[in-house]
């Protein structure tokens, strides 16, 4: 028996949909940007080179969880994987921010529509006859988003430390700032904004409270997160661009293609 828009009792319309605008532009842009980011991040993750230039470290390689790293004084080094890990250390740490973004409620909508046409746009039916939602493997793993949030907060904290140590010069003396400092600072601010504007974070702060009047501080925090939550989509894209730009900047400086301008 037919299901979906072809199910019995539904209006029988010959056209697949009645939209006349360029409804496919949004999905096409999503696919293009995400594919470009996947290609770039894959190249940088496997490169295992040019990710540190005193005092800047790429967000793709921080923290370093193996001994297979450049010497990065004061940077976040926790070689818990030891020297047996022979691949790029970025392949370890990127699991956590990648998992957070893959399971993000907004990104689910974006790549479901862009890559799977599920559906491609509002009022455009998807090509499948059945729909099971996120109740079966592998999509049931999307429920792990709240746990990836905890790791994302830890990673954001480590990147914040990377910004702090970026207020040094190449000799390790404090009280200096370069253009790279501002690039890393802008990136970590956007990452924090994207992380705490997450729907799961909003729920953790105030989603289970029955009486806001009994929890005035949590209510205030919930209001702040709720305001950020309305910009979650914009913050998702802005932080995606910023993390790629921060890595690219460190790469250009570390490879010698660009000299970091110092302000003081």
Coordinates of C-alpha atoms in Angstrom, one line a residue:
X1 CA 0.0 0.0 0.0
X2 CA 1.3 3.4 -0.9
X3 CA 2.4 5.7 1.8
X4 CA 3.4 9.4 2.2
X5 CA 1.9 11.8 -0.3
X6 CA 0.6 8.9 -2.4
X7 CA -1.3 7.3 0.5
X8 CA -5.1 6.6 0.1
X9 CA -7.2 9.5 1.1
X10 CA -4.6 12.1 0.2
X11 CA -5.3 14.6 -2.6
X12 CA -4.2 13.1 -5.9
X13 CA -1.9 15.8 -7.5
X14 CA -0.1 14.9 -10.7
X15 CA 2.9 17.2 -10.0
X16 CA 5.4 16.1 -7.4
X17 CA 5.1 19.5 -5.7
X18 CA 3.6 22.9 -6.4
X19 CA 6.6 25.1 -5.4
X20 CA 7.7 27.4 -8.2
X21 CA 10.6 29.1 -6.5
X22 CA 14.2 27.9 -6.5
X23 CA 13.7 25.7 -3.4
X24 CA 16.7 23.6 -4.2
X25 CA 19.2 26.5 -3.7
X26 CA 19.4 26.1 0.0
X27 CA 20.1 22.3 -0.2
X28 CA 22.6 22.8 -3.0
X29 CA 24.5 25.5 -1.0
X30 CA 24.5 23.2 2.1
X31 CA 26.0 20.3 0.1
X32 CA 28.6 22.5 -1.5
X33 CA 29.8 24.1 1.7
X34 CA 29.8 20.9 3.7
X35 CA 31.7 18.9 1.0
X36 CA 34.3 21.7 0.7
X37 CA 34.8 21.6 4.5
X38 CA 35.0 17.8 4.5
X39 CA 37.7 17.9 1.8
X40 CA 39.7 20.6 3.5
X41 CA 39.5 19.2 7.0
X42 CA 40.4 15.7 5.8
X43 CA 43.4 17.0 4.0
X44 CA 44.5 19.0 7.1
X45 CA 43.8 16.1 9.5
X46 CA 46.0 13.7 7.5
X47 CA 48.7 16.2 6.8
X48 CA 50.2 16.0 10.3
X49 CA 52.3 19.0 9.6
X50 CA 52.4 22.8 9.8
X51 CA 49.9 23.0 12.7
X52 CA 52.0 24.9 15.2
X53 CA 53.9 28.1 15.0
X54 CA 54.9 29.6 18.4
X55 CA 52.6 30.6 20.0
X56 CA 49.7 29.5 17.7
X57 CA 48.3 26.0 17.5
X58 CA 45.7 24.8 15.0
X59 CA 42.3 24.0 16.6
X60 CA 42.4 20.7 14.6
X61 CA 45.4 19.5 16.6
X62 CA 44.5 20.7 20.1
X63 CA 44.8 19.1 22.5
X64 CA 47.5 16.7 21.3
X65 CA 46.5 13.2 22.6
X66 CA 49.6 11.3 21.4
X67 CA 53.3 11.7 21.4
X68 CA 53.2 12.1 17.6
X69 CA 53.2 15.9 17.9
X70 CA 55.4 18.9 17.5
X71 CA 56.9 20.4 20.6
X72 CA 54.3 22.8 21.7
X73 CA 55.3 24.5 25.0
X74 CA 52.4 25.4 27.3
X75 CA 49.9 24.1 24.7
X76 CA 47.4 21.4 25.6
X77 CA 49.4 18.2 25.5
X78 CA 48.0 15.0 27.0
X79 CA 49.7 12.1 25.2
X80 CA 47.4 9.5 26.6
X81 CA 47.7 7.4 23.4
X82 CA 51.5 7.2 23.8
X83 CA 53.9 6.6 21.0
X84 CA 52.0 3.6 19.5
X85 CA 49.7 6.0 17.6
X86 CA 51.5 6.6 14.3
X87 CA 48.8 8.5 12.5
X88 CA 48.0 12.2 12.7
X89 CA 47.0 13.2 16.2
X90 CA 44.2 15.3 14.7
X91 CA 42.3 12.1 13.8
X92 CA 41.8 11.5 17.5
X93 CA 40.7 14.9 18.7
X94 CA 38.4 15.7 15.7
X95 CA 36.2 12.8 16.7
X96 CA 34.6 14.9 19.5
X97 CA 33.8 18.2 17.7
X98 CA 32.8 16.2 14.6
X99 CA 30.5 14.1 16.6
X100 CA 29.0 17.2 18.2
X101 CA 28.3 18.7 14.9
X102 CA 27.0 15.6 13.2
X103 CA 24.4 15.0 15.9
X104 CA 23.5 18.7 16.2
X105 CA 19.8 19.3 15.8
X106 CA 20.4 22.0 13.2
X107 CA 23.0 20.2 11.2
X108 CA 20.8 17.1 11.1
X109 CA 18.2 19.2 9.3
X110 CA 20.8 20.7 7.0
X111 CA 22.4 17.5 5.8
X112 CA 19.3 15.4 5.9
X113 CA 17.8 17.8 3.4
X114 CA 21.0 18.4 1.4
X115 CA 22.4 14.9 1.0
X116 CA 19.4 12.6 1.6
X117 CA 16.5 14.8 0.3
X118 CA 14.6 13.9 3.5
X119 CA 12.9 16.2 2.5
X120 CA 14.7 18.6 0.2
X121 CA 12.6 21.5 1.3
X122 CA 9.3 22.4 2.9
X123 CA 6.3 21.2 0.8
X124 CA 8.7 19.0 -1.3
X125 CA 8.0 15.4 -0.5
X126 CA 11.0 13.0 0.0
X127 CA 11.5 10.3 -2.6
X128 CA 11.1 7.4 0.0
X129 CA 7.9 5.6 0.7
X130 CA 8.7 4.9 4.3
X131 CA 9.9 7.0 7.2
X132 CA 11.2 5.6 10.5
X133 CA 12.7 8.7 11.9
X134 CA 15.7 8.3 14.2
X135 CA 14.4 5.1 15.8
X136 CA 16.8 2.6 14.0
X137 CA 20.5 2.1 13.6
X138 CA 22.5 4.2 12.6
X139 CA 20.3 7.3 13.1
X140 CA 19.4 6.2 16.6
X141 CA 22.9 7.2 17.5
X142 CA 21.8 10.8 17.1
X143 CA 20.6 10.6 20.6
X144 CA 24.2 10.8 21.8
X145 CA 24.2 14.5 21.0
X146 CA 23.9 15.5 24.7
X147 CA 27.0 13.4 25.6
X148 CA 29.0 14.9 22.7
X149 CA 28.0 18.3 24.2
X150 CA 30.1 17.5 27.4
X151 CA 33.2 16.8 25.2
X152 CA 32.5 19.9 23.1
X153 CA 32.6 22.0 26.3
X154 CA 36.0 20.5 27.3
X155 CA 37.4 21.1 23.8
X156 CA 36.1 24.7 23.8
X157 CA 37.9 25.2 27.2
X158 CA 41.1 23.8 25.8
X159 CA 40.9 26.1 22.8
X160 CA 40.3 29.0 25.2
X161 CA 43.7 28.1 26.8
X162 CA 45.2 28.2 23.4
X163 CA 44.0 31.7 22.9
X164 CA 45.5 32.7 26.3
X165 CA 48.9 31.4 25.4
X166 CA 48.7 33.2 22.0
X167 CA 49.3 36.4 24.0
X168 CA 53.0 35.6 23.8
X169 CA 55.8 36.1 21.3
X170 CA 57.8 33.4 19.6
X171 CA 60.2 33.3 22.6
X172 CA 57.5 32.7 25.1
X173 CA 57.4 36.2 26.6
X174 CA 53.9 37.2 27.7
X175 CA 52.2 40.5 26.9
X176 CA 52.3 40.3 23.1
X177 CA 49.6 40.0 20.5
X178 CA 49.5 39.3 16.8
X179 CA 46.9 38.9 14.1
X180 CA 46.8 35.2 14.8
X181 CA 45.8 36.0 18.4
X182 CA 42.7 37.8 17.1
X183 CA 41.9 35.0 14.6
X184 CA 42.1 32.3 17.4
X185 CA 40.1 34.6 19.7
X186 CA 37.3 35.1 17.2
X187 CA 37.2 31.4 16.6
X188 CA 36.9 30.4 20.2
X189 CA 34.2 33.0 20.8
X190 CA 32.1 31.6 18.0
X191 CA 32.7 28.1 19.1
X192 CA 31.6 28.9 22.6
X193 CA 28.5 30.7 21.3
X194 CA 27.6 27.8 19.1
X195 CA 28.2 25.3 21.9
X196 CA 26.2 27.0 24.6
X197 CA 23.4 27.9 22.1
X198 CA 22.9 24.1 21.6
X199 CA 19.4 22.8 22.3
X200 CA 20.7 20.2 24.7
X201 CA 22.6 22.9 26.6
X202 CA 19.4 24.9 26.9
X203 CA 17.5 21.8 28.2
X204 CA 20.2 21.0 30.7
X205 CA 20.1 24.6 32.1
X206 CA 16.3 25.0 32.4
X207 CA 14.4 22.4 30.4
X208 CA 13.4 20.2 33.4
X209 CA 12.5 22.9 35.8
X210 CA 8.8 23.1 36.8
X211 CA 9.0 26.4 38.6
X212 CA 11.3 29.0 37.3
X213 CA 10.4 31.3 40.2
X214 CA 12.2 28.8 42.6
X215 CA 15.4 28.9 40.5
X216 CA 16.0 32.6 39.6
X217 CA 19.7 32.1 38.6
X218 CA 19.0 29.1 36.3
X219 CA 16.1 31.0 34.8
X220 CA 18.4 33.9 34.0
X221 CA 20.9 31.6 32.4
X222 CA 18.1 29.8 30.5
X223 CA 17.0 33.2 29.1
X224 CA 20.5 34.0 28.0
X225 CA 20.9 30.6 26.3
X226 CA 17.5 30.9 24.8
X227 CA 18.4 34.1 23.1
X228 CA 21.5 32.5 21.7
X229 CA 19.5 29.5 20.6
X230 CA 17.5 31.6 18.2
X231 CA 20.8 32.2 16.4
X232 CA 21.9 28.6 16.5
X233 CA 21.9 28.2 12.7
X234 CA 23.9 31.3 12.1
X235 CA 26.4 30.4 14.8
X236 CA 26.7 26.8 13.4
X237 CA 27.8 28.1 10.0
X238 CA 29.9 31.0 11.5
X239 CA 31.9 28.7 13.8
X240 CA 32.4 26.1 11.0
X241 CA 34.0 28.8 8.8
X242 CA 36.0 30.2 11.8
X243 CA 37.6 26.9 12.8
X244 CA 38.6 26.3 9.2
X245 CA 40.0 29.8 8.9
X246 CA 41.9 29.5 12.2
X247 CA 43.5 26.3 11.0
X248 CA 44.3 27.8 7.6
X249 CA 45.9 30.8 9.3
X250 CA 48.1 28.7 11.5
X251 CA 49.0 26.5 8.5
X252 CA 50.1 29.6 6.4
X253 CA 52.2 30.9 9.3
X254 CA 53.7 27.5 10.1
X255 CA 54.6 26.8 6.5
X256 CA 56.3 30.1 6.0
X257 CA 53.8 31.3 3.4
X258 CA 52.7 34.2 5.6
X259 CA 54.3 36.3 8.3
X260 CA 52.1 36.9 11.3
X261 CA 51.8 40.7 11.9
X262 CA 52.5 41.7 15.5
X263 CA 50.6 44.6 17.1
X264 CA 52.7 44.7 20.2

